[in-house]
Each structure stands twice: as structure tokens, then as C-alpha cells.
Amino acid sequence: MFNKSLKVLALLILSCETFAQSTNTLWYKQPAKHFEETLVLGNGKLGATVFGGVESDKILLNDATLWSGEPVNANMNPDAYKNVPAIREALKNEDYKLADQLQRKLQGKFSESYAPLGTMFINHANTANYSNYYRELNISQAISKVTYEINGVKYTREYFVSQPDQIMVVKLTSSQKGALTFDVKFNSLLKYKVSTPNQTLQANGYAPIKAEPNYRRVENPIVFDENKGTRFTTLAKIKNTGGSIVSTDSTLGVKGATEAIIYVSIATSFNGFDKNPATQGLNNQAIAASNLSKAFGKTFTQIKQAHLLDYQKFFNRVSLDLGKTTAPNLPTDERLRRYAKGEEDKNLEILYFQYGRYLLISSSRTMGVPANLQGIWNPFMRPPWSSNYTTNINAEENYWLAENTNLSEMHEPMMKFIKNVATTGKVTAKTFYGVNGWAVAHNSDIWAMSNPVGDFGDGDPGWANWNMGGAWLSTHLWEHYIFTKDQNFLKNEAYPLMQGAAQFCLEWLVEDKNGKLITSPSTSPENIYIAPNGYKGATMYGGTADLAMIRECFEQTIKASKILNTDAEFRAKLETALAKLYPYQIGKKGNLQEWYYDWEDAEPQHRHQSHLFGLFPGNHISPLKTPALADACRKTLEIKGDETTGWSKGWRINLWARLLDGNHAYKMIRELLNYVEPDAIRPKGMNGGGTYPNLFDAHPPFQIDGNFGGAAAYAEMLVQSDEQEIRLLPALPDVWESGSVKGICARGGFEVSLDWNEKVLKKVIISSKKGGKTTLISGNKTKAISLTAGQKMEIVW
């Protein structure tokens, strides 16, 4: 009887492990050959990309604060604003070609690029004829493992990056005493020198002072100056059990050990967006040495336990169950291929959702340095689109999941970045546009660059001249407040920045011929219209996207002003302007017009859908409040179709969720999880979005925003909210017939857990952070509730 009980217990444990592996673990039967097959780790600053090779284990290293360049001269084109009247005159005369030409005079420098710090190689002596290879990333622990066997000896590696200890740890063990022999080597695409003093591998170097975007063909795209640029230090030290530490002038290793722990410490001289990293920088060598010394004095178990305690307090806040699955527990790359053929795999869908949360925790914990286009994982000197902050969608999409998936702390680096970019943005508003407040254009970087890019006239206005980044970014301040109800944050941090963004918009608006307020000049991000005379252009007036973002900015700033009981005179100006804004227009096809006039798009299926901002991520269009506009948004999406690139698909899933169409949203989730081969082996002509073998989003190439936008959409399908109500299961697809979710956050400072069966809500558990009232809605049933701070209520629906 006792043995039978033990067997049952063992089966239960195995069953639990299999389930956990299916929903929280990426695993593979082979090492990674390509970047898009790797497993990534990070503590919000130090990033590691692990290939898991047997003969040579390659680990790409990054630091969130290592970029090319130095503090930006925001006053780079002081007379640019003097060209605005001529552009407006050209637009008044409907001379769009001239307006496009004149727009180029409102351009400045390009952004700088996120830099690859270097590569660490762990080269092994005994690698012949390995078998039983296994590689995994457990996202519930933020720990990666590799195991394999050679001649009956089992080798194990365990990797993680600790936030509390600011250290990367790699633990290597062999099942046979003395079977572990390897060397550690470092190289970099940057300027650097390696040495091995005191049995420590040490690399010191510096980033370029300039790195041109990868799409520009110019002489000397990468410029180094030994007296300029951000400095970096990488240190590695080994703690061995058995054997001995060995070194050369450029390598460090062990010989004949049974166990070895590699401690890797990284630091840069970055000291803020406005501090010269060469002359006013932090002491990167001292910081790296201090972190290494402190960590080296601790045991592996101590560091691991602190890491788990820190990481899991965020990750474990949310759990998702989508009901029974019949899918086999295959390696992740095989699961993706199977899923792409239309097979069911609910646990893969859960894994994708939680992987998005994992990536945000791992890439966004450095104040003022939010996750960039690639999070913090970049192997290239000239990464795609400079791996910068693209503020016409991508930087914002990175943070759509921060609040609703219970990771509000990960939003804070973006809050601090907005404060930085508002500083340079004040100069941009004055010198490029001749108005007060602050503005941000298409691109930014770690130096909080805010000007329109284009190299002073070389950029196409369709992407270079868009200037609504401040209005869009400011909405994140309000979102952070309304989810947390942190009134000190609203008063001291958010409102002054929101007010500045609104000030820019208020002064930038002009009257059209009918007395309505519009922007002029205006562009709709990266899209092109066809004017009545056949001209294909970007510059126009009264673009819908501009006005949608301004509406949201004004409405939120007005609300904040009322809550704080401040700035009544300015609030009145916003209210007056809001009432005078040129209204939304529905075109002849039933679509929401993107342009002031009902013009055709040069590319009807274009990836951007910026004019639908009011539906999502904005909140002023909805099927319930504005049904006609919501229907026009639906028609727009139908015209655009579902086939688009990764980040755009992530956005469209959220839009369909807001239209309360869960089945269409789910259809696109399946498409977002379409298997895409790594870039190096992807067949030519295959450019659609999807998911790489390691679950990275395929723009293509890799961009992390699709992961974040896709994960946010799950939450949007399950819970939607505003300041007055919380809608439960508003866009539940038929295939998620039964399930549960715990820990989703709602506006008003609420946290919600749900259980449902046969698509009907069964139970709600809701708690309040600061106390407040809301109305719960699901199906035809509503329930008004009032909670005190910290109170939790369970409701059988």
C-alpha cells in the first residue's frame, strides 16, 4: 500500500512537472545555431543570449546602458521653426509636393544605436560524440539549463542573471569527478583590451561615438574616438570544486574540475542622458569589481535563492489556464511548427503570453532606460533600425502589457525616460516648431534625442517628420496613474509632463477653413496618401492620427487637472480646444478616414493603423460609447486585412479585442504564432510576421514589440476597463471555452481573478489597491462594488 502511494505521488509529481514544462518552459533537443534559436536571460540591465553549444558555448552579452554617442545637442537646428509658415502656406494652397519638400527643413540628426557589448565563449576540451542533449529556459524561474552526455559522463550547465547581485552566473558540473575542463574567452565588436590579473578575466573597452542606422549607406558609418563614448568593463571569475584554475594572457579556465561556477560582472560609465560618459561617467571598472567581489563571496545557492525571490515576486502574480489540451509536449520549435499547421496547443498559447511577461521583467528594470526595439538583446554593431526607441508605435507597444499583466514596476523605466525626453523635447518644440511645451519625433535613444530625424533634409517626411511622440508617450503617464492610483506620482511626476505635452499640442493646433482645430503640417506614421491629382505624398494637414492622440492627451490632462484641483485656467483652454477639434470622418467605404479628406491610400494594407489610436491604445472610441466610429474602425481593419508584420499584428489583435471580437483576435493570435525560420536560413521572399524558434517576434527581423503587444492582447481579451467599469471576458474566443486567470489588473487600482466554464463567467475575485468603486460587467449582468484599500471580494457570478 505504501509503495502504491509512492507511485501515485511520483506520477502526480511527473504530471505537474510536464504541465509546468508545457506552460513555463521553452526546450530543445539541439544547441542554437542562429540568434533566433537562442535562449535569453536578463536582469533588466545585463542581457545574455545563450546558444548552449557543446564544443563552444557562445553567450552574447549586452548592457542596457551601452549605446553609441553622447548627450545630444538639442539646439541643433535653431532656425528650423522659421520654415513652418511656408509649409502651412503650401498646404493652404493644396501644394502637397512643395509641402513635402519644405518639411525636410524641419529635420535634424539620426538617433544613436544600441551597442553589442561582447561575446563570452566557454570552450570545452571533451566534446566528442555527445548524446541526450537537452536545452531549456524555465521562465517561471528565469533560469536556463543545458545537459548532455559524453562517454557516460553527464554534463550540466545552469545559467541565470541576478538582479539583486547584479551578476551573471554559469554553473557547470560533471557527473564524474575531474571531468570538467574548459576555457573562457571574451571578444567584442567594440574597441577593447583583455587581460587576466589575479585569476580574473578582464575586458575594458568603449562604444562608438557614432553609429549610423543600418539602412543608411554612408562613408564611415561607425566612428570610434578613444577619448569619447561610453566605457564598459566585463569581469569573469571562476570558483572551482576540484581541479585547478588555469589562465593565459587572454583566457581563464579550469582543468580537471568536477564543478565550476563562472561569475560575470558588467558595468558601463553611463551616468544619465545628460552626462558625458567619458568625462562625467561612472567608474565602470570599480562598479564591476565591487559587484564581482560581493557576489564571489556568496555561495551559488545564496545567489540563486535571492534571484528566485526577486524574480518570482513579479512573475508569479499572474497565472493563466485555458482548459484541457491534447497537444503533446514537444520541443518548442516542433510545437510551433505543429501549431502553424492548425493543431491545438493551449499550453503553447499560455507559454507565449507568459514569455512576454518574462521578457519585460528581464529587459526593463533600469530607470530612464526602457526596453528598446530588441529589449536588451542585440548582436549587431548596426542593429535593425538602430535598436532605438521608435516612438510612432514600437516604444509604446513595449509597455502595453506592463500595467494590465501586473508588472507596473517594469513601466517605471519608461516613466523616467519620458521625463528625460521632455527635457530635450522643450528645446525641440521651440527650435523645430516655434511653440512651448515639449515634443518628440519619430526616433529617440538613450540620450533622450527628441528632434525629427533625417540628417537635416535627407529623410523622407513620411517617417522622419512625425511629431506626436510626446502626446502618445504622455498617455503612459496617465495609464500608470489610473492603474496604480498613486496620487503622489500623478502630482509630482505625471501631471507636469502631461501638461507640457498638452501645451505643445495646444499651441501647435491651427484653425482650418471651417474654424475647426487641426495640425499643420501633419503626417500619418509611415503611410502615404494619393491626392486627387495623383500625387503620392506624406505631408498634409489635419491627419486623423494626430488628432486622435491629441484628444486622448487633452482628455487625460483635463482629468488629471481636476483630480489635483490645479491649473483651472489651462484646463479650460484644453476643454475649449477639445470641443473645436476637427471631428472624425467616415469615408465612402465605411472606413475611418486616415486623412483630412477621403483620399486613397498608396498602400491599403499598410502595417501602420495609427488613425485607430482612439480605439486602442486610446479609450475614446468603443462599440458601446461610439458605435458608428467603432464600426468604421472595424471596416478599416477589414480593408487592411490580417496579413501584416509582427508588431502590427500584435496591435491589430488588441484592436479586434476592443471591438469585442474574440474569435477574430484569436485567429490573429494563431497567425502571430506562425513559425518563422531564423533570418539566416529564411527563404527569400518570406517577409511576413510570426514567431521564431525561441518565441521571439518576427517583424522580421526580430523586434520585441510583437511579443509585448501579443501578450497584452491576451489580457485585453479577458479584462477591459476604464475609470468607471471593468468588463469581464469581453472578447473571449470560442476555443477558450473554459479556464481561469489570476492577477490581471484593471484601471481604478483593481486586481481581478476569473473562473469561467462554457464561455460563462462563474467566479470573480477582485481586490483594491487604494480603495474605490467600480461596476463589474459580464454578459448581461452587472454588479456595482465598493472596496476599501486592501479589501478583497469574492463573487459567484
PDB file of C-alpha atoms in Angstrom, residues 400-546:
ATOM      1  CA  TRP A 400       1.109  47.792 -23.282  1.00  0.00           C
ATOM      2  CA  LEU A 401       1.372  44.728 -21.024  1.00  0.00           C
ATOM      3  CA  ALA A 402       3.076  46.482 -18.098  1.00  0.00           C
ATOM      4  CA  GLU A 403       0.001  47.569 -16.177  1.00  0.00           C
ATOM      5  CA  ASN A 404      -2.681  45.038 -17.097  1.00  0.00           C
ATOM      6  CA  THR A 405      -0.427  41.984 -16.629  1.00  0.00           C
ATOM      7  CA  ASN A 406       0.604  43.173 -13.152  1.00  0.00           C
ATOM      8  CA  LEU A 407       4.111  44.420 -13.950  1.00  0.00           C
ATOM      9  CA  SER A 408       3.661  48.085 -13.081  1.00  0.00           C
ATOM     10  CA  GLU A 409       7.218  48.367 -11.702  1.00  0.00           C
ATOM     11  CA  MET A 410       8.550  47.481 -15.168  1.00  0.00           C
ATOM     12  CA  HIS A 411       6.735  50.552 -16.518  1.00  0.00           C
ATOM     13  CA  GLU A 412       8.801  52.877 -14.325  1.00  0.00           C
ATOM     14  CA  PRO A 413      11.907  52.984 -16.594  1.00  0.00           C
ATOM     15  CA  MET A 414       9.612  54.380 -19.293  1.00  0.00           C
ATOM     16  CA  MET A 415       8.221  56.978 -16.860  1.00  0.00           C
ATOM     17  CA  LYS A 416      11.745  58.220 -16.149  1.00  0.00           C
ATOM     18  CA  PHE A 417      12.624  58.173 -19.838  1.00  0.00           C
ATOM     19  CA  ILE A 418       9.615  60.380 -20.597  1.00  0.00           C
ATOM     20  CA  LYS A 419      10.920  62.871 -18.050  1.00  0.00           C
ATOM     21  CA  ASN A 420      14.319  62.840 -19.786  1.00  0.00           C
ATOM     22  CA  VAL A 421      12.959  63.228 -23.293  1.00  0.00           C
ATOM     23  CA  ALA A 422      10.660  66.045 -22.167  1.00  0.00           C
ATOM     24  CA  THR A 423      13.804  67.986 -21.209  1.00  0.00           C
ATOM     25  CA  THR A 424      15.308  67.837 -24.691  1.00  0.00           C
ATOM     26  CA  GLY A 425      11.790  67.991 -26.113  1.00  0.00           C
ATOM     27  CA  LYS A 426      11.290  71.505 -24.791  1.00  0.00           C
ATOM     28  CA  VAL A 427      14.148  72.663 -26.999  1.00  0.00           C
ATOM     29  CA  THR A 428      12.768  70.675 -29.933  1.00  0.00           C
ATOM     30  CA  ALA A 429       9.337  72.273 -29.515  1.00  0.00           C
ATOM     31  CA  LYS A 430      10.883  75.755 -29.658  1.00  0.00           C
ATOM     32  CA  THR A 431      13.512  75.280 -32.349  1.00  0.00           C
ATOM     33  CA  PHE A 432      11.677  72.997 -34.772  1.00  0.00           C
ATOM     34  CA  TYR A 433       8.084  74.153 -34.256  1.00  0.00           C
ATOM     35  CA  GLY A 434       8.213  77.557 -32.561  1.00  0.00           C
ATOM     36  CA  VAL A 435       5.904  76.638 -29.678  1.00  0.00           C
ATOM     37  CA  ASN A 436       6.065  75.879 -25.962  1.00  0.00           C
ATOM     38  CA  GLY A 437       5.677  72.564 -24.166  1.00  0.00           C
ATOM     39  CA  TRP A 438       7.701  69.547 -25.289  1.00  0.00           C
ATOM     40  CA  ALA A 439       7.684  67.314 -28.358  1.00  0.00           C
ATOM     41  CA  VAL A 440       9.245  64.047 -29.512  1.00  0.00           C
ATOM     42  CA  ALA A 441       9.509  62.930 -33.107  1.00  0.00           C
ATOM     43  CA  HIS A 442       9.858  59.505 -34.748  1.00  0.00           C
ATOM     44  CA  ASN A 443      13.026  58.251 -33.014  1.00  0.00           C
ATOM     45  CA  SER A 444      14.831  58.582 -29.710  1.00  0.00           C
ATOM     46  CA  ASP A 445      17.722  56.909 -27.921  1.00  0.00           C
ATOM     47  CA  ILE A 446      19.376  56.634 -24.507  1.00  0.00           C
ATOM     48  CA  TRP A 447      20.394  60.299 -24.833  1.00  0.00           C
ATOM     49  CA  ALA A 448      16.701  61.302 -24.999  1.00  0.00           C
ATOM     50  CA  MET A 449      17.019  62.710 -28.507  1.00  0.00           C
ATOM     51  CA  SER A 450      13.704  64.302 -29.487  1.00  0.00           C
ATOM     52  CA  ASN A 451      14.234  66.047 -32.823  1.00  0.00           C
ATOM     53  CA  PRO A 452      12.838  64.916 -36.188  1.00  0.00           C
ATOM     54  CA  VAL A 453      15.447  62.680 -37.826  1.00  0.00           C
ATOM     55  CA  GLY A 454      16.588  62.756 -41.459  1.00  0.00           C
ATOM     56  CA  ASP A 455      20.124  64.178 -41.305  1.00  0.00           C
ATOM     57  CA  PHE A 456      18.952  67.737 -41.962  1.00  0.00           C
ATOM     58  CA  GLY A 457      16.952  67.023 -45.115  1.00  0.00           C
ATOM     59  CA  ASP A 458      17.872  63.500 -46.178  1.00  0.00           C
ATOM     60  CA  GLY A 459      14.853  61.770 -44.598  1.00  0.00           C
ATOM     61  CA  ASP A 460      11.512  61.029 -46.194  1.00  0.00           C
ATOM     62  CA  PRO A 461       8.835  63.123 -44.424  1.00  0.00           C
ATOM     63  CA  GLY A 462       6.626  60.039 -44.312  1.00  0.00           C
ATOM     64  CA  TRP A 463       8.638  58.763 -41.349  1.00  0.00           C
ATOM     65  CA  ALA A 464      11.135  61.475 -40.455  1.00  0.00           C
ATOM     66  CA  ASN A 465       8.803  64.373 -39.653  1.00  0.00           C
ATOM     67  CA  TRP A 466       6.062  62.898 -37.486  1.00  0.00           C
ATOM     68  CA  ASN A 467       5.978  64.885 -34.211  1.00  0.00           C
ATOM     69  CA  MET A 468       3.271  63.417 -31.952  1.00  0.00           C
ATOM     70  CA  GLY A 469       5.584  61.248 -29.836  1.00  0.00           C
ATOM     71  CA  GLY A 470       5.120  63.459 -26.797  1.00  0.00           C
ATOM     72  CA  ALA A 471       1.327  63.261 -26.991  1.00  0.00           C
ATOM     73  CA  TRP A 472       1.484  59.468 -27.261  1.00  0.00           C
ATOM     74  CA  LEU A 473       4.110  58.989 -24.542  1.00  0.00           C
ATOM     75  CA  SER A 474       2.178  61.205 -22.142  1.00  0.00           C
ATOM     76  CA  THR A 475      -0.713  58.725 -22.181  1.00  0.00           C
ATOM     77  CA  HIS A 476       1.576  56.204 -20.468  1.00  0.00           C
ATOM     78  CA  LEU A 477       1.855  58.554 -17.510  1.00  0.00           C
ATOM     79  CA  TRP A 478      -1.906  58.601 -17.090  1.00  0.00           C
ATOM     80  CA  GLU A 479      -2.152  54.826 -17.554  1.00  0.00           C
ATOM     81  CA  HIS A 480       0.435  54.285 -14.823  1.00  0.00           C
ATOM     82  CA  TYR A 481      -1.569  56.518 -12.527  1.00  0.00           C
ATOM     83  CA  ILE A 482      -5.010  55.103 -13.275  1.00  0.00           C
ATOM     84  CA  PHE A 483      -3.835  51.524 -12.733  1.00  0.00           C
ATOM     85  CA  THR A 484      -1.955  52.330  -9.505  1.00  0.00           C
ATOM     86  CA  LYS A 485      -3.985  55.308  -8.169  1.00  0.00           C
ATOM     87  CA  ASP A 486      -0.679  56.739  -6.937  1.00  0.00           C
ATOM     88  CA  GLN A 487      -1.659  60.362  -6.425  1.00  0.00           C
ATOM     89  CA  ASN A 488       1.851  61.431  -5.426  1.00  0.00           C
ATOM     90  CA  PHE A 489       3.089  60.140  -8.773  1.00  0.00           C
ATOM     91  CA  LEU A 490       0.300  61.996 -10.570  1.00  0.00           C
ATOM     92  CA  LYS A 491       1.068  65.255  -8.786  1.00  0.00           C
ATOM     93  CA  ASN A 492       4.858  65.232  -8.726  1.00  0.00           C
ATOM     94  CA  GLU A 493       5.818  63.266 -11.837  1.00  0.00           C
ATOM     95  CA  ALA A 494       2.991  62.710 -14.292  1.00  0.00           C
ATOM     96  CA  TYR A 495       0.941  65.892 -14.406  1.00  0.00           C
ATOM     97  CA  PRO A 496       3.784  68.350 -15.118  1.00  0.00           C
ATOM     98  CA  LEU A 497       4.833  66.163 -18.065  1.00  0.00           C
ATOM     99  CA  MET A 498       1.266  65.656 -19.281  1.00  0.00           C
ATOM    100  CA  GLN A 499       0.726  69.394 -19.070  1.00  0.00           C
ATOM    101  CA  GLY A 500       3.844  70.029 -21.162  1.00  0.00           C
ATOM    102  CA  ALA A 501       2.785  67.560 -23.852  1.00  0.00           C
ATOM    103  CA  ALA A 502      -0.685  69.109 -23.941  1.00  0.00           C
ATOM    104  CA  GLN A 503       0.845  72.610 -24.103  1.00  0.00           C
ATOM    105  CA  PHE A 504       2.776  71.667 -27.234  1.00  0.00           C
ATOM    106  CA  CYS A 505      -0.334  70.253 -28.891  1.00  0.00           C
ATOM    107  CA  LEU A 506      -2.454  73.256 -27.878  1.00  0.00           C
ATOM    108  CA  GLU A 507      -0.043  75.747 -29.449  1.00  0.00           C
ATOM    109  CA  TRP A 508       0.642  73.564 -32.500  1.00  0.00           C
ATOM    110  CA  LEU A 509      -3.034  73.415 -33.492  1.00  0.00           C
ATOM    111  CA  VAL A 510      -4.355  75.872 -36.092  1.00  0.00           C
ATOM    112  CA  GLU A 511      -7.832  76.542 -37.493  1.00  0.00           C
ATOM    113  CA  ASP A 512      -8.944  75.040 -40.788  1.00  0.00           C
ATOM    114  CA  LYS A 513     -11.169  76.905 -43.236  1.00  0.00           C
ATOM    115  CA  ASN A 514     -14.229  75.982 -41.174  1.00  0.00           C
ATOM    116  CA  GLY A 515     -12.810  77.087 -37.838  1.00  0.00           C
ATOM    117  CA  LYS A 516     -12.001  73.573 -36.642  1.00  0.00           C
ATOM    118  CA  LEU A 517      -8.651  72.894 -34.987  1.00  0.00           C
ATOM    119  CA  ILE A 518      -6.164  70.750 -36.908  1.00  0.00           C
ATOM    120  CA  THR A 519      -2.435  70.106 -37.052  1.00  0.00           C
ATOM    121  CA  SER A 520      -0.480  71.598 -39.939  1.00  0.00           C
ATOM    122  CA  PRO A 521       1.845  70.221 -41.138  1.00  0.00           C
ATOM    123  CA  SER A 522       0.840  66.667 -40.330  1.00  0.00           C
ATOM    124  CA  THR A 523       1.860  63.138 -41.310  1.00  0.00           C
ATOM    125  CA  SER A 524       0.383  59.728 -40.552  1.00  0.00           C
ATOM    126  CA  PRO A 525       3.228  57.443 -39.420  1.00  0.00           C
ATOM    127  CA  GLU A 526       4.987  55.908 -42.414  1.00  0.00           C
ATOM    128  CA  ASN A 527       1.857  55.910 -44.591  1.00  0.00           C
ATOM    129  CA  ILE A 528       1.339  57.641 -47.928  1.00  0.00           C
ATOM    130  CA  TYR A 529      -1.819  59.161 -49.443  1.00  0.00           C
ATOM    131  CA  ILE A 530      -2.829  59.681 -53.053  1.00  0.00           C
ATOM    132  CA  ALA A 531      -4.017  63.244 -53.622  1.00  0.00           C
ATOM    133  CA  PRO A 532      -6.768  63.986 -56.188  1.00  0.00           C
ATOM    134  CA  ASN A 533      -4.119  64.965 -58.766  1.00  0.00           C
ATOM    135  CA  GLY A 534      -2.377  61.617 -58.331  1.00  0.00           C
ATOM    136  CA  TYR A 535       0.469  62.932 -56.194  1.00  0.00           C
ATOM    137  CA  LYS A 536       1.661  60.413 -53.614  1.00  0.00           C
ATOM    138  CA  GLY A 537       2.791  62.247 -50.501  1.00  0.00           C
ATOM    139  CA  ALA A 538       3.111  62.281 -46.727  1.00  0.00           C
ATOM    140  CA  THR A 539       2.696  65.902 -45.658  1.00  0.00           C
ATOM    141  CA  MET A 540      -0.870  67.147 -45.235  1.00  0.00           C
ATOM    142  CA  TYR A 541      -2.997  68.863 -42.623  1.00  0.00           C
ATOM    143  CA  GLY A 542      -5.477  67.517 -40.099  1.00  0.00           C
ATOM    144  CA  GLY A 543      -4.233  63.937 -40.007  1.00  0.00           C
ATOM    145  CA  THR A 544      -6.595  61.688 -38.028  1.00  0.00           C
ATOM    146  CA  ALA A 545      -3.780  60.035 -36.062  1.00  0.00           C
ATOM    147  CA  ASP A 546      -2.537  63.413 -34.801  1.00  0.00           C
TER     148      ASP A 546
END
